[in-house]
Short mmCIF file of C-alpha atoms in Angstrom, two decimals:
data_model
loop_
_atom_site.label_atom_id
_atom_site.label_comp_id
_atom_site.label_asym_id
_atom_site.label_seq_id
_atom_site.Cartn_x
_atom_site.Cartn_y
_atom_site.Cartn_z
CA UNK A 398 -9.22 0.10 12.23
CA UNK A 399 -5.70 0.85 13.39
CA UNK A 400 -2.74 0.88 11.02
CA UNK A 401 -0.78 -2.40 11.36
CA UNK A 402 2.98 -2.83 11.30
CA UNK A 403 4.02 -2.56 7.62
CA UNK A 404 5.26 -5.60 5.77
CA UNK A 405 8.89 -5.60 4.63
CA UNK A 406 9.11 -5.19 0.84
CA UNK A 407 10.41 -8.23 -0.99
CA UNK A 408 13.46 -7.77 -3.26
CA UNK A 409 11.46 -8.79 -6.33
CA UNK A 410 9.03 -5.90 -5.90
CA UNK A 411 9.71 -2.40 -7.20
CA UNK A 412 10.66 0.02 -4.46
CA UNK A 413 8.39 2.95 -3.68
CA UNK A 414 10.76 5.33 -5.45
CA UNK A 415 10.75 3.08 -8.53
CA UNK A 416 6.95 3.20 -8.54
CA UNK A 417 7.10 6.98 -8.24
CA UNK A 418 9.41 7.25 -11.25
CA UNK A 419 7.28 4.83 -13.31
CA UNK A 420 4.08 6.75 -12.54
CA UNK A 421 5.66 10.10 -13.42
CA UNK A 422 6.87 8.71 -16.77
CA UNK A 423 3.79 6.61 -17.67
CA UNK A 424 3.19 7.33 -21.42
CA UNK A 425 -0.59 6.87 -21.39
CA UNK A 426 -1.89 10.28 -22.38
CA UNK A 427 -2.31 9.72 -26.09
CA UNK A 428 -5.32 7.59 -25.10
CA UNK A 429 -6.22 8.21 -21.45
CA UNK A 430 -7.48 11.65 -20.43
CA UNK A 431 -6.57 13.98 -17.60
CA UNK A 432 -9.97 14.02 -15.86
CA UNK A 433 -11.16 17.01 -13.83
CA UNK A 434 -11.18 17.29 -10.03
CA UNK A 435 -14.50 19.00 -9.35
CA UNK A 436 -16.08 20.46 -6.19
CA UNK A 437 -19.20 18.78 -4.79
CA UNK A 438 -20.85 21.94 -3.51
CA UNK A 439 -24.05 20.46 -2.11
CA UNK A 440 -22.30 17.62 -0.30
CA UNK A 441 -19.62 20.02 0.99
CA UNK A 442 -22.27 22.27 2.50
CA UNK A 443 -24.03 19.31 4.09
CA UNK A 444 -20.86 17.85 5.63
CA UNK A 445 -19.24 21.16 6.58
CA UNK A 446 -16.03 20.57 4.63
CA UNK A 447 -14.63 20.89 1.10
CA UNK A 448 -15.38 17.76 -0.99
CA UNK A 449 -13.74 17.33 -4.39
CA UNK A 450 -14.43 14.50 -6.84
CA UNK A 451 -12.06 13.02 -9.42
CA UNK A 452 -14.20 12.33 -12.50
CA UNK A 453 -12.85 9.04 -13.87
CA UNK A 454 -16.29 8.40 -15.36
CA UNK A 455 -15.17 10.88 -18.04
CA UNK A 456 -12.48 8.56 -19.41
CA UNK A 457 -13.24 7.26 -22.96
CA UNK A 458 -14.43 3.94 -21.46
CA UNK A 459 -16.11 5.65 -18.47
CA UNK A 460 -13.68 4.07 -15.98
CA UNK A 461 -10.14 4.49 -14.61
CA UNK A 462 -9.31 0.95 -15.84
CA UNK A 463 -8.12 2.35 -19.18
CA UNK A 464 -5.03 3.81 -17.45
CA UNK A 465 -3.67 0.48 -16.22
CA UNK A 466 -4.64 -1.58 -19.25
CA UNK A 467 -3.00 0.82 -21.69
CA UNK A 468 0.15 1.16 -19.59
CA UNK A 469 0.48 -2.62 -19.47
CA UNK A 470 0.17 -2.99 -23.25
CA UNK A 471 2.70 -0.22 -23.82
CA UNK A 472 5.20 -2.16 -21.68
CA UNK A 473 5.00 -5.30 -23.85
CA UNK A 474 7.61 -6.20 -26.46
CA UNK A 475 6.71 -6.29 -30.16
CA UNK A 476 6.82 -10.09 -30.00
CA UNK A 477 4.37 -10.18 -27.09
CA UNK A 478 1.99 -7.80 -28.86
CA UNK A 479 2.12 -9.95 -31.99
CA UNK A 480 0.99 -13.01 -30.01
CA UNK A 481 -2.02 -11.11 -28.62
CA UNK A 482 -3.28 -10.56 -25.10
CA UNK A 483 -5.97 -12.19 -22.98
CA UNK A 484 -7.79 -11.10 -19.82
CA UNK A 485 -10.68 -12.12 -17.62
CA UNK A 486 -13.10 -9.36 -16.71
CA UNK A 487 -16.76 -8.73 -16.02
CA UNK A 488 -16.67 -5.19 -17.36
CA UNK A 489 -14.45 -2.16 -16.94
CA UNK A 490 -11.04 -3.82 -17.30
CA UNK A 491 -12.37 -5.56 -20.42
CA UNK A 492 -13.37 -2.26 -22.03
CA UNK A 493 -10.10 -0.57 -21.10
CA UNK A 494 -8.08 -3.44 -22.54
CA UNK A 495 -10.18 -3.65 -25.72
CA UNK A 496 -9.74 0.07 -26.44
CA UNK A 497 -6.01 -0.07 -25.65
CA UNK A 498 -5.50 -3.10 -27.92
CA UNK A 499 -7.39 -1.43 -30.76
CA UNK A 500 -5.19 1.66 -30.40
CA UNK A 501 -2.00 -0.44 -30.68
CA UNK A 502 -3.25 -2.95 -33.24
CA UNK A 503 -3.07 -5.87 -30.79
CA UNK A 504 -5.49 -8.80 -30.84
CA UNK A 505 -7.32 -8.93 -27.48
CA UNK A 506 -9.41 -11.83 -26.17
CA UNK A 507 -11.61 -11.06 -23.19
CA UNK A 508 -13.07 -13.93 -21.16
CA UNK A 509 -16.29 -12.83 -19.45
CA UNK A 510 -18.73 -14.78 -17.24
CA UNK A 511 -22.01 -15.77 -18.89
CA UNK A 512 -23.74 -13.62 -16.24
CA UNK A 513 -22.11 -10.41 -17.54
CA UNK A 514 -24.78 -7.82 -18.50
CA UNK A 515 -25.25 -7.38 -22.26
CA UNK A 516 -24.35 -3.68 -22.06
CA UNK A 517 -20.78 -4.59 -21.03
CA UNK A 518 -20.40 -7.48 -23.49
CA UNK A 519 -21.64 -5.33 -26.37
CA UNK A 520 -19.33 -2.45 -25.35
CA UNK A 521 -16.26 -4.73 -25.45
CA UNK A 522 -17.22 -6.08 -28.89
CA UNK A 523 -17.79 -2.57 -30.24
CA UNK A 524 -14.29 -1.64 -29.08
CA UNK A 525 -12.85 -4.54 -31.07
CA UNK A 526 -12.37 -7.15 -28.32
CA UNK A 527 -12.92 -10.83 -29.02
CA UNK A 528 -15.37 -11.91 -26.29
CA UNK A 529 -15.42 -15.48 -24.97
CA UNK A 530 -18.10 -16.17 -22.34
CA UNK A 531 -17.36 -18.99 -19.89
CA UNK A 532 -18.82 -19.95 -16.50
CA UNK A 533 -21.18 -18.23 -14.09
CA UNK A 534 -18.56 -16.23 -12.19
CA UNK A 535 -15.24 -14.41 -12.43
CA UNK A 536 -13.25 -17.35 -11.05
CA UNK A 537 -14.36 -19.58 -13.93
CA UNK A 538 -13.57 -16.85 -16.47
CA UNK A 539 -10.18 -16.26 -14.88
CA UNK A 540 -9.29 -19.96 -15.08
CA UNK A 541 -10.20 -19.99 -18.77
CA UNK A 542 -8.09 -16.89 -19.45
CA UNK A 543 -5.06 -18.59 -17.89
CA UNK A 544 -5.69 -21.71 -19.96
CA UNK A 545 -5.88 -19.69 -23.17
CA UNK A 546 -2.69 -17.79 -22.29
CA UNK A 547 -0.78 -21.04 -21.74
CA UNK A 548 -2.25 -22.82 -24.76
CA UNK A 549 -1.98 -20.03 -27.33
CA UNK A 550 1.02 -18.09 -26.02
CA UNK A 551 -0.93 -14.90 -25.39
CA UNK A 552 0.11 -12.45 -22.66
CA UNK A 553 -2.20 -12.42 -19.66
CA UNK A 554 -3.21 -8.89 -18.61
CA UNK A 555 -4.40 -9.02 -14.97
CA UNK A 556 -7.10 -6.56 -13.89
CA UNK A 557 -5.19 -5.31 -10.82
CA UNK A 558 -2.30 -7.42 -9.48
CA UNK A 559 0.42 -6.30 -11.90
CA UNK A 560 3.18 -3.69 -11.57
CA UNK A 561 2.41 -1.96 -14.87
CA UNK A 562 -1.33 -1.96 -14.23
CA UNK A 563 -0.78 -0.48 -10.75
CA UNK A 564 1.53 2.13 -12.29
CA UNK A 565 -1.11 3.16 -14.81
CA UNK A 566 -3.76 3.53 -12.11
CA UNK A 567 -1.30 5.58 -10.03
CA UNK A 568 -1.43 8.38 -12.61
CA UNK A 569 -4.88 9.20 -11.20
CA UNK A 570 -3.23 10.22 -7.91
CA UNK A 571 -0.54 12.17 -9.76
CA UNK A 572 -3.24 14.26 -11.44
CA UNK A 573 -5.13 14.83 -8.19
CA UNK A 574 -2.05 16.29 -6.55
CA UNK A 575 -1.40 18.51 -9.56
CA UNK A 576 -5.00 19.72 -9.46
CA UNK A 577 -5.14 20.51 -5.73
CA UNK A 578 -2.47 21.23 -3.13
CA UNK A 579 -5.10 21.47 -0.38
CA UNK A 580 -6.02 17.79 -0.05
CA UNK A 581 -6.17 16.58 3.56
CA UNK A 582 -7.59 13.10 2.93
CA UNK A 583 -8.25 10.92 -0.11
CA UNK A 584 -10.76 8.05 -0.14
CA UNK A 585 -9.83 5.19 -2.46
CA UNK A 586 -12.26 2.53 -3.70
CA UNK A 587 -10.94 -1.02 -3.31
CA UNK A 588 -11.82 -4.13 -5.28
CA UNK A 589 -8.64 -5.94 -6.23
CA UNK A 590 -6.65 -2.92 -5.02
CA UNK A 591 -4.96 -1.65 -8.20
CA UNK A 592 -6.22 1.93 -7.99
CA UNK A 593 -5.75 2.22 -4.23
CA UNK A 594 -2.22 0.78 -4.40
CA UNK A 595 -1.10 3.01 -7.28
CA UNK A 596 -2.53 6.24 -5.86
CA UNK A 597 -1.34 5.47 -2.32
CA UNK A 598 2.28 4.68 -3.23
CA UNK A 599 2.45 7.96 -5.19
CA UNK A 600 0.77 10.28 -2.69
CA UNK A 601 2.52 8.83 0.35
CA UNK A 602 5.94 9.82 -1.01
CA UNK A 603 5.08 13.35 -2.10
CA UNK A 604 2.49 14.29 0.53
CA UNK A 605 2.86 12.02 3.57
CA UNK A 606 0.53 14.33 5.50
CA UNK A 607 -2.49 13.35 3.37
CA UNK A 608 -4.62 10.69 5.08
CA UNK A 609 -5.24 7.74 2.73
CA UNK A 610 -8.32 5.64 3.41
CA UNK A 611 -9.45 2.55 1.51
CA UNK A 612 -13.21 2.02 1.06
CA UNK A 613 -14.86 -1.34 0.45
CA UNK A 614 -18.38 -2.69 0.08
CA UNK A 615 -19.09 -4.50 3.34
CA UNK A 616 -20.15 -7.67 1.50
CA UNK A 617 -16.91 -7.89 -0.52
CA UNK A 618 -14.31 -6.50 1.88
CA UNK A 619 -11.28 -8.49 0.77
CA UNK A 620 -8.80 -5.81 1.93
CA UNK A 621 -10.32 -5.63 5.41
CA UNK A 622 -10.11 -9.44 5.59
CA UNK A 623 -6.47 -9.43 4.48
CA UNK A 624 -5.73 -6.54 6.88
CA UNK A 625 -6.84 -8.73 9.81
CA UNK A 626 -4.58 -11.62 8.80
CA UNK A 627 -1.61 -9.62 7.50
CA UNK A 628 -1.83 -11.35 4.12
CA UNK A 629 -4.33 -11.85 1.26
CA UNK A 630 -7.12 -14.20 2.35
CA UNK A 631 -10.14 -15.61 0.54
CA UNK A 632 -13.64 -14.40 1.39
CA UNK A 633 -16.15 -17.25 1.60
CA UNK A 634 -18.50 -15.33 -0.72
CA UNK A 635 -18.97 -11.83 -2.09
CA UNK A 636 -21.98 -9.61 -2.70
CA UNK A 637 -22.46 -8.51 -6.26
CA UNK A 638 -24.43 -5.27 -6.13
CA UNK A 639 -21.17 -3.33 -6.51
CA UNK A 640 -19.98 -5.81 -9.13
CA UNK A 641 -16.94 -3.72 -10.10
CA UNK A 642 -15.36 -4.47 -6.69
CA UNK A 643 -16.76 -7.97 -6.14
CA UNK A 644 -13.38 -9.60 -5.55
CA UNK A 645 -12.86 -12.62 -3.26
CA UNK A 646 -9.13 -12.12 -2.75
CA UNK A 647 -7.05 -8.96 -3.01
CA UNK A 648 -3.86 -9.16 -5.10
CA UNK A 649 -0.49 -9.92 -3.52
CA UNK A 650 1.29 -6.79 -4.77
CA UNK A 651 -1.73 -4.53 -4.37
CA UNK A 652 -2.13 -5.71 -0.78
CA UNK A 653 1.56 -5.14 -0.04
CA UNK A 654 1.27 -1.51 -1.13
CA UNK A 655 -2.11 -0.90 0.54
CA UNK A 656 -0.88 -2.49 3.78
CA UNK A 657 2.15 -0.19 3.79
CA UNK A 658 0.57 3.06 2.73
CA UNK A 659 -3.11 3.23 3.67
CA UNK A 660 -3.96 4.75 7.04
CA UNK A 661 -7.24 2.89 7.38
CA UNK A 662 -9.88 0.86 5.57
CA UNK A 663 -13.61 1.29 6.11
CA UNK A 664 -16.64 -0.53 4.74
CA UNK A 665 -19.99 0.78 3.53
CA UNK A 666 -23.38 -0.86 3.04
CA UNK A 667 -25.43 -1.24 -0.13
CA UNK A 668 -27.80 1.48 1.06
CA UNK A 669 -24.89 3.86 1.72
CA UNK A 670 -23.58 3.20 -1.81
CA UNK A 671 -27.02 3.95 -3.26
CA UNK A 672 -27.16 7.24 -1.35
CA UNK A 673 -23.69 8.12 -2.71
CA UNK A 674 -24.88 7.48 -6.28
CA UNK A 675 -27.62 10.04 -5.62
CA UNK A 676 -25.07 12.52 -4.23
CA UNK A 677 -23.02 12.28 -7.43
CA UNK A 678 -26.16 12.88 -9.48
CA UNK A 679 -27.36 15.80 -7.34
CA UNK A 680 -23.99 17.58 -7.46
CA UNK A 681 -22.65 16.65 -10.91
CA UNK A 682 -25.59 15.19 -12.84
CA UNK A 683 -23.27 12.19 -13.15
CA UNK A 684 -24.67 8.66 -12.98
CA UNK A 685 -22.19 6.40 -11.22
CA UNK A 686 -22.14 2.63 -11.18
CA UNK A 687 -22.31 1.22 -7.62
CA UNK A 688 -18.56 0.53 -7.40
CA UNK A 689 -17.93 4.00 -8.84
CA UNK A 690 -19.63 5.69 -5.89
CA UNK A 691 -17.84 3.63 -3.26
CA UNK A 692 -15.32 6.29 -2.21
CA UNK A 693 -18.05 8.96 -1.92
CA UNK A 694 -19.92 6.65 0.46
CA UNK A 695 -16.76 6.10 2.49
CA UNK A 696 -16.01 9.83 2.59
CA UNK A 697 -19.51 10.54 3.92
CA UNK A 698 -19.23 7.85 6.59
CA UNK A 699 -15.84 9.19 7.70
CA UNK A 700 -17.15 12.77 7.83
CA UNK A 701 -20.08 11.71 10.02
CA UNK A 702 -17.72 10.03 12.51
CA UNK A 703 -14.89 12.58 12.60
CA UNK A 704 -14.35 16.34 12.84
CA UNK A 705 -13.73 17.41 9.22
CA UNK A 706 -14.50 21.11 9.49
CA UNK A 707 -12.26 23.11 7.16
CA UNK A 708 -10.66 20.03 5.58
CA UNK A 709 -10.53 19.15 1.88
CA UNK A 710 -11.60 15.56 1.27
CA UNK A 711 -11.07 13.89 -2.11
CA UNK A 712 -13.01 10.99 -3.63
CA UNK A 713 -12.86 9.23 -7.00
CA UNK A 714 -15.89 8.52 -9.17
CA UNK A 715 -14.17 5.44 -10.55
CA UNK A 716 -16.70 4.20 -13.10
CA UNK A 717 -20.09 4.75 -14.74
CA UNK A 718 -20.80 1.48 -16.56
CA UNK A 719 -24.08 0.18 -15.22
CA UNK A 720 -27.28 -1.38 -16.46
CA UNK A 721 -30.07 1.20 -16.64
CA UNK A 722 -32.38 -1.21 -14.77
CA UNK A 723 -30.08 -1.02 -11.75
CA UNK A 724 -31.23 2.56 -11.21
CA UNK A 725 -34.66 1.29 -10.18
CA UNK A 726 -33.11 -0.60 -7.29
CA UNK A 727 -30.81 2.33 -6.44
CA UNK A 728 -33.77 4.69 -6.29
CA UNK A 729 -35.66 2.38 -3.94
CA UNK A 730 -32.76 2.12 -1.53
CA UNK A 731 -31.44 5.69 -1.61
CA UNK A 732 -33.53 7.19 1.18
CA UNK A 733 -32.65 4.25 3.40
CA UNK A 734 -28.98 4.87 2.65
CA UNK A 735 -29.36 8.51 3.57
CA UNK A 736 -31.12 7.55 6.80
CA UNK A 737 -34.20 9.46 5.65
CA UNK A 738 -36.74 6.63 5.64
CA UNK A 739 -37.91 4.51 8.55
CA UNK A 740 -39.32 1.10 7.57
CA UNK A 741 -41.58 -0.20 10.34
CA UNK A 742 -43.93 -3.05 11.16
CA UNK A 743 -46.69 -1.62 13.37
CA UNK A 744 -49.64 -3.41 14.96
CA UNK A 745 -52.84 -1.34 14.89
CA UNK A 746 -56.35 -2.18 16.11
CA UNK A 747 -58.64 -3.71 13.48
CA UNK A 748 -61.45 -1.17 13.62
CA UNK A 749 -62.85 1.68 11.58
CA UNK A 750 -60.71 4.80 11.67
CA UNK A 751 -57.58 3.09 13.03
CA UNK A 752 -55.50 3.97 9.95
CA UNK A 753 -56.56 7.63 10.19
CA UNK A 754 -55.74 7.62 13.91
CA UNK A 755 -52.32 6.11 13.20
CA UNK A 756 -51.61 8.79 10.57
CA UNK A 757 -52.55 11.47 13.06
CA UNK A 758 -50.02 9.97 15.47
CA UNK A 759 -47.31 10.61 12.86
CA UNK A 760 -48.02 14.35 13.23
CA UNK A 761 -47.59 15.36 9.62
CA UNK A 762 -44.62 13.13 8.80
CA UNK A 763 -44.71 11.99 5.16
CA UNK A 764 -45.68 8.34 4.61
CA UNK A 765 -43.62 6.83 1.79
CA UNK A 766 -45.31 3.43 1.77
CA UNK A 767 -48.25 1.71 3.44
CA UNK A 768 -49.09 -1.97 3.04
CA UNK A 769 -51.94 -3.73 4.76
CA UNK A 770 -54.35 -6.64 4.42
CA UNK A 771 -57.11 -7.78 6.77
CA UNK A 772 -55.90 -10.63 8.99
CA UNK A 773 -58.36 -11.01 11.90
CA UNK A 774 -60.95 -9.05 13.82
CA UNK A 775 -58.65 -7.92 16.63
CA UNK A 776 -55.55 -6.35 15.12
CA UNK A 777 -53.63 -5.77 11.89
CA UNK A 778 -49.95 -5.60 11.05
CA UNK A 779 -49.08 -2.75 8.71
CA UNK A 780 -45.84 -2.29 6.79
CA UNK A 781 -45.15 1.43 6.68
CA UNK A 782 -42.40 3.68 5.38
CA UNK A 783 -42.07 7.11 6.98
CA UNK A 784 -39.78 9.94 5.89
CA UNK A 785 -37.48 11.12 8.71
CA UNK A 786 -34.61 13.58 8.97
CA UNK A 787 -31.97 11.19 10.32
CA UNK A 788 -31.37 8.17 12.55
CA UNK A 789 -32.14 10.04 15.77
CA UNK A 790 -35.49 11.14 14.30
CA UNK A 791 -36.25 7.52 13.36
CA UNK A 792 -35.51 6.30 16.89
CA UNK A 793 -37.61 9.13 18.36
CA UNK A 794 -40.51 8.14 16.09
CA UNK A 795 -40.37 4.51 17.26
CA UNK A 796 -40.34 5.61 20.90
CA UNK A 797 -43.29 7.91 20.26
CA UNK A 798 -45.33 5.13 18.63
CA UNK A 799 -44.58 2.68 21.44
CA UNK A 800 -45.49 5.30 24.07
CA UNK A 801 -48.91 5.60 22.38
CA UNK A 802 -49.51 1.85 22.58
CA UNK A 803 -48.43 0.71 19.10
CA UNK A 804 -46.30 -2.45 19.04
CA UNK A 805 -43.50 -1.46 16.63
CA UNK A 806 -40.67 -3.41 14.99
CA UNK A 807 -37.91 -1.42 13.28
CA UNK A 808 -37.20 -3.08 9.89
CA UNK A 809 -35.06 -0.26 8.46
CA UNK A 810 -31.92 -2.40 8.42
CA UNK A 811 -33.68 -5.70 7.72
CA UNK A 812 -32.56 -6.93 4.27
CA UNK A 813 -35.41 -9.44 3.95
CA UNK A 814 -37.96 -6.70 4.59
CA UNK A 815 -36.39 -4.34 2.03
CA UNK A 816 -35.75 -6.92 -0.70
CA UNK A 817 -38.89 -9.03 -0.48
CA UNK A 818 -41.44 -8.52 2.31
CA UNK A 819 -42.44 -4.99 1.29
CA UNK A 820 -43.71 -6.45 -2.01
CA UNK A 821 -45.53 -9.39 -0.42
CA UNK A 822 -47.37 -7.97 2.59
CA UNK A 823 -50.78 -9.46 3.29
CA UNK A 824 -50.39 -13.09 2.25
CA UNK A 825 -51.22 -15.25 5.29
CA UNK A 826 -51.89 -19.02 4.85
CA UNK A 827 -55.38 -20.27 5.81
CA UNK A 828 -53.94 -23.05 7.97
CA UNK A 829 -50.91 -23.53 10.16
CA UNK A 830 -47.95 -24.76 8.10
CA UNK A 831 -44.66 -26.22 9.36
CA UNK A 832 -42.75 -23.77 7.18
CA UNK A 833 -39.05 -23.16 6.50
CA UNK A 834 -38.22 -19.78 4.97
CA UNK A 835 -35.00 -19.41 2.98
CA UNK A 836 -33.27 -16.73 0.94
CA UNK A 837 -31.34 -17.99 -2.11
CA UNK A 838 -28.81 -16.40 -4.47
CA UNK A 839 -27.92 -17.68 -7.93
CA UNK A 840 -26.06 -16.33 -10.99
CA UNK A 841 -28.43 -14.23 -13.11
CA UNK A 842 -28.72 -14.94 -16.84
CA UNK A 843 -31.54 -15.77 -19.31
CA UNK A 844 -33.21 -18.94 -18.06
CA UNK A 845 -31.57 -18.74 -14.62
CA UNK A 846 -34.86 -18.69 -12.70
CA UNK A 847 -36.18 -21.74 -14.57
CA UNK A 848 -32.89 -23.54 -13.91
CA UNK A 849 -33.23 -22.65 -10.23
CA UNK A 850 -36.77 -24.04 -10.07
CA UNK A 851 -35.79 -27.19 -11.94
CA UNK A 852 -32.94 -27.72 -9.48
CA UNK A 853 -35.33 -27.43 -6.55
CA UNK A 854 -37.53 -30.10 -8.14
CA UNK A 855 -40.84 -31.22 -6.62
CA UNK A 856 -39.71 -33.08 -3.52
CA UNK A 857 -40.92 -30.31 -1.18
CA UNK A 858 -44.11 -28.28 -1.31
CA UNK A 859 -43.29 -24.60 -2.01
CA UNK A 860 -45.55 -22.44 0.17
CA UNK A 861 -44.23 -18.97 -0.67
CA UNK A 862 -42.08 -17.53 -3.46
CA UNK A 863 -40.77 -14.09 -4.35
CA UNK A 864 -38.22 -13.12 -6.98
CA UNK A 865 -37.12 -9.79 -8.38
CA UNK A 866 -34.68 -9.11 -11.20
CA UNK A 867 -33.25 -5.58 -10.98
CA UNK A 868 -30.30 -5.89 -13.33
CA UNK A 869 -27.85 -7.36 -10.83
CA UNK A 870 -25.44 -10.18 -11.61
CA UNK A 871 -27.10 -12.43 -9.03
CA UNK A 872 -30.80 -13.25 -8.67
CA UNK A 873 -32.37 -13.34 -5.22
CA UNK A 874 -35.29 -15.60 -4.29
CA UNK A 875 -37.26 -15.75 -1.05
CA UNK A 876 -39.03 -19.10 -0.76
CA UNK A 877 -41.03 -21.08 1.79
CA UNK A 878 -41.19 -24.87 2.03
CA UNK A 879 -43.57 -27.11 3.94
CA UNK A 880 -41.27 -29.19 6.13
CA UNK A 881 -42.71 -31.34 8.94
CA UNK A 882 -40.51 -31.51 12.05
CA UNK A 883 -39.69 -35.15 11.33
CA UNK A 884 -38.20 -34.18 7.93
CA UNK A 885 -35.76 -31.50 9.12
CA UNK A 886 -32.64 -33.60 8.59
CA UNK A 887 -33.76 -34.73 5.15
CA UNK A 888 -34.55 -31.12 4.18
CA UNK A 889 -31.09 -29.88 5.22
CA UNK A 890 -29.55 -32.71 3.22
CA UNK A 891 -31.64 -31.63 0.24
CA UNK A 892 -30.37 -28.02 0.55
CA UNK A 893 -26.76 -29.14 0.58
CA UNK A 894 -27.41 -31.29 -2.48
CA UNK A 895 -29.04 -28.39 -4.38
CA UNK A 896 -25.81 -26.39 -3.97
CA UNK A 897 -27.18 -22.82 -4.05
CA UNK A 898 -26.02 -20.17 -1.59
CA UNK A 899 -28.83 -19.80 0.98
CA UNK A 900 -29.64 -18.38 4.41
CA UNK A 901 -32.42 -19.31 6.84
CA UNK A 902 -35.05 -16.58 7.38
CA UNK A 903 -37.62 -18.66 9.30
CA UNK A 904 -37.33 -16.52 12.43
CA UNK A 905 -36.97 -13.16 10.70
CA UNK A 906 -39.39 -10.71 12.36
CA UNK A 907 -40.47 -9.28 9.00
CA UNK A 908 -41.72 -12.73 7.94
CA UNK A 909 -43.29 -13.38 11.34
CA UNK A 910 -45.24 -10.11 11.26
CA UNK A 911 -46.68 -10.27 7.76
CA UNK A 912 -46.57 -13.72 6.21
CA UNK A 913 -46.56 -16.40 8.91
#
């Protein structure tokens, strides 16, 4: 998207030159590390340019958040330190603050949602933080942190929207410029905007020729939303796969700086993030968390859409704190993110040898998945995954199958198919059912599924149900309900009363092909 007219800085904000001075003098290096800027040789060869990666996963807490948290604590008076500090965080900011507080002998209370994975809660406690778990989401934890700050006189340490925090994160850009004078573009991951704001305000003053591009997950693009309106705006909801950037509203000061200094902001999908995690592993043997691979995904998307031959493109591996179970989901989605798997629903004749004949039609292409169950004597719907080179090869395959008489639906970008249907193929009811199909999301924690089922109650007959837990902060359920036409209004009233986030999948072609 095009660069908008910059906002005028308010008098209460530091000027750009003041930020530059603060970043240059930030006294964080007795705890934070100067992390390396390393070449990604395999990705560079594939994209036809020079890709370098800033390894913030090598910080003591495996995230850049240590820079801002430590700088903030160093800026406090002795009296403020004596009263202690408090913050709300679901992970990386919490660990950075806990380590910083332990270094300075400051009491730190971290308010975390009850949905926070144990690996992050345990890490904060090991670093000496006092963990208080409140609510199912960050907003509830944030409200509690503000209450504790007001009640007990502790200093609130925001995760991103704070001058000293932004300054600390800006040291990452200072190091990148010291490590390479050849940078042509830098891709900056955006959640609340602290890292992007700090790096951008520094690089823009010293190297205005470097293109600065913000990268967001498409299901939590709070900067892109604010960019449209010219001011921070709330998202109605956020996706939580890249939980480190799952922010509903960008900060006021971080937005001001991003709005002034970024050239563009682009968004990437979950599958593109998963593919970027694999790129980091292939090149560096580094395992990134989803938010940590965001800027790699954005860099790849930019390179595919623009001429980058001979340019040096920089990305930041911003964090590596993830649940091990998440890797199972990442692995499943990686080939889709790379555009190397086609997911198709294909109708084949129900006769002996039809599967072999279909495989012959693929002309040696590798089948990654094949799901089938007998439905009737005339035809069968199969769910098939096929390895392809790229998007054009996938489209060519579909055309080829249709030319040979196979009715084919492309499900490659169908979330329902990828999350649920591929694990459920073959279950047709024995009678016609007036069925409503819905996808639900709810905060994931021990007992969450039972709570979800209890909330649904027994008012409606459940005809289909699928749930998978892959270490994410939110659980996803695909469920069918028997709803006669005359009960539609009552059913919609019931859904509103239940209160869970949901979306109607009744007419989704993946459901129609395999389960209806």
